[in-house]
XYZ file of C-alpha atoms in Angstrom:
167
model
C 31.527 -21.970 17.667
C 32.618 -21.362 14.065
C 29.220 -19.629 13.217
C 29.779 -17.402 16.351
C 33.248 -16.389 14.955
C 34.926 -17.972 17.584
C 38.434 -20.023 17.016
C 38.167 -22.445 19.799
C 36.630 -25.976 19.189
C 35.543 -26.126 22.703
C 32.234 -27.872 22.958
C 31.738 -26.105 26.366
C 30.385 -22.492 25.844
C 29.200 -20.671 28.794
C 25.564 -19.169 28.588
C 26.988 -15.744 29.547
C 29.723 -15.804 26.660
C 26.753 -16.830 24.069
C 24.634 -13.913 25.399
C 27.523 -11.467 25.066
C 27.723 -12.339 21.360
C 23.801 -11.696 20.870
C 22.918 -8.403 19.399
C 21.986 -5.799 22.297
C 18.354 -5.472 20.906
C 17.866 -9.143 21.002
C 19.673 -10.163 24.265
C 16.898 -10.076 26.643
C 14.411 -11.955 24.348
C 17.129 -14.771 23.826
C 17.817 -14.742 27.511
C 14.062 -15.244 28.360
C 13.420 -17.779 25.737
C 16.564 -19.868 26.935
C 15.237 -19.615 30.631
C 11.691 -20.560 29.663
C 13.035 -23.755 27.806
C 15.168 -24.616 30.985
C 12.091 -24.174 33.086
C 9.414 -25.749 30.889
C 11.718 -28.609 29.385
C 10.413 -27.431 25.848
C 12.471 -26.954 22.814
C 14.581 -23.870 22.810
C 13.582 -21.944 19.405
C 15.161 -18.674 18.584
C 15.887 -16.325 15.605
C 18.173 -13.601 16.411
C 21.071 -11.439 15.754
C 24.632 -11.645 16.697
C 27.403 -9.354 16.595
C 30.601 -11.143 15.230
C 33.994 -10.351 16.728
C 34.931 -8.299 13.685
C 31.425 -6.258 14.264
C 29.449 -7.726 11.458
C 25.795 -8.497 12.372
C 24.415 -12.056 11.464
C 21.117 -13.610 11.716
C 20.898 -17.146 13.484
C 18.244 -19.723 14.005
C 18.737 -22.068 17.024
C 16.744 -24.840 17.930
C 17.781 -27.320 20.811
C 17.068 -29.090 23.786
C 18.247 -27.950 27.287
C 19.093 -30.796 29.792
C 20.002 -30.938 33.347
C 22.881 -33.294 34.290
C 22.796 -35.508 37.442
C 24.779 -33.154 39.402
C 22.835 -30.057 38.300
C 24.697 -28.016 35.606
C 22.852 -27.494 32.305
C 23.939 -28.548 29.005
C 22.220 -28.169 25.636
C 22.342 -29.873 22.256
C 20.855 -28.619 19.080
C 21.673 -26.900 15.942
C 22.423 -23.537 15.016
C 22.022 -22.230 11.269
C 23.168 -18.839 9.864
C 20.136 -17.470 8.028
C 21.732 -14.059 7.361
C 21.253 -14.632 3.603
C 17.432 -15.428 4.129
C 16.846 -12.347 6.471
C 18.692 -10.227 3.767
C 16.364 -11.661 1.021
C 13.209 -11.159 3.272
C 14.277 -7.537 3.915
C 14.786 -6.849 0.143
C 11.498 -8.184 -0.631
C 9.954 -6.273 2.105
C 11.377 -3.147 0.564
C 10.300 -4.216 -2.752
C 6.696 -4.858 -1.517
C 6.699 -1.234 0.085
C 7.829 0.490 -3.168
C 5.101 -1.519 -5.130
C 2.674 -0.695 -2.848
C 3.851 3.144 -3.036
C 3.600 2.925 -6.602
C 0.103 1.465 -6.660
C -1.074 4.116 -4.317
C 0.398 6.670 -6.248
C -1.153 5.420 -9.489
C -4.513 4.931 -7.663
C -4.440 8.618 -6.682
C -3.542 9.733 -10.162
C -6.333 7.764 -11.559
C -8.723 9.096 -9.097
C -7.554 12.676 -9.851
C -7.888 12.120 -13.515
C -11.247 10.419 -13.068
C -12.376 13.712 -11.224
C -11.042 15.818 -13.964
C -12.943 13.848 -16.771
C -15.982 13.914 -14.618
C -15.728 17.643 -14.301
C -15.115 17.998 -17.920
C -18.284 15.771 -18.901
C -20.254 18.006 -16.559
C -19.053 21.191 -18.174
C -19.654 19.649 -21.754
C -23.300 18.550 -20.685
C -23.835 22.516 -19.439
C -22.532 23.659 -22.676
C -24.504 21.353 -24.651
C -27.590 22.156 -22.845
C -26.931 25.930 -23.273
C -26.412 25.850 -26.825
C -29.597 23.631 -27.331
C -31.408 26.283 -25.317
C -30.049 28.966 -27.588
C -31.013 27.076 -30.710
C -34.471 26.581 -29.409
C -34.973 30.231 -28.486
C -33.497 31.272 -32.168
C -35.827 28.653 -33.699
C -38.674 29.855 -31.507
C -38.084 33.549 -32.582
C -37.598 32.864 -36.268
C -40.928 30.786 -36.218
C -42.583 33.455 -34.298
C -41.482 36.166 -36.815
C -42.469 33.942 -39.649
C -45.893 33.456 -37.961
C -46.347 37.213 -37.331
C -45.353 37.832 -41.062
C -47.919 35.317 -42.162
C -50.654 36.879 -39.634
C -49.970 40.223 -41.224
C -50.178 38.739 -44.802
C -53.371 37.276 -43.894
C -54.593 40.477 -42.373
C -53.503 42.406 -45.547
C -55.213 39.424 -47.978
C -58.399 39.559 -45.654
C -58.587 43.394 -46.128
C -58.140 43.028 -49.829
C -60.908 40.537 -49.985
C -63.367 42.670 -47.756
C -62.485 45.594 -50.025
C -63.391 43.669 -53.271
C -66.588 42.415 -51.910
C -67.768 45.829 -50.931
C-alpha cells in the first residue's frame, strides 16, 4: 500500500481500487494479465505505471500468485517493487543511444559527401593531367616536326650544293 501512496495498512486491497491507481494507458493490459493469472493459475507478472494520489507517475514491477479461498473470493500474495529509477535510467540510455545513432548517421553522411567530393576532384585532376600531357605531346610533336622539316630543308640545300659541285 505504501508503494501505491496509500496511508492504510489494511492488507485487503480490492482489485478495482488497485486498477484505479494504474495509469490509464496501462490499465487494460494489467487487468487482462491479472485475469489471465486468475484463470490459468500461473504467476501474475506485470510492469506498469501507476498514478500516485499527488499525481506523480511511478513504475512498478509486480509478481504474485492468485489464489481462490474455500468460499470463493480471491486473494493474492506476491511482491511489488518500485522500478521508476530503473525505467528512468533505461529511458535516458535509450535517448542517449538515439542521439549517438543520429550523430553516427550525420558523420556517415558527411564522410560520404566528402568522399564524393574527393572522388570528383580526383577525376577532375586526372582530366587536367591528361589534357596537359596531350598539350605537351602536341607541342613536342610540333617542335620535332619543325626540326625535322628544318633538317630536311638543310639536307636538300646540302644535296643541291653537292650536285652543283659535281657538275
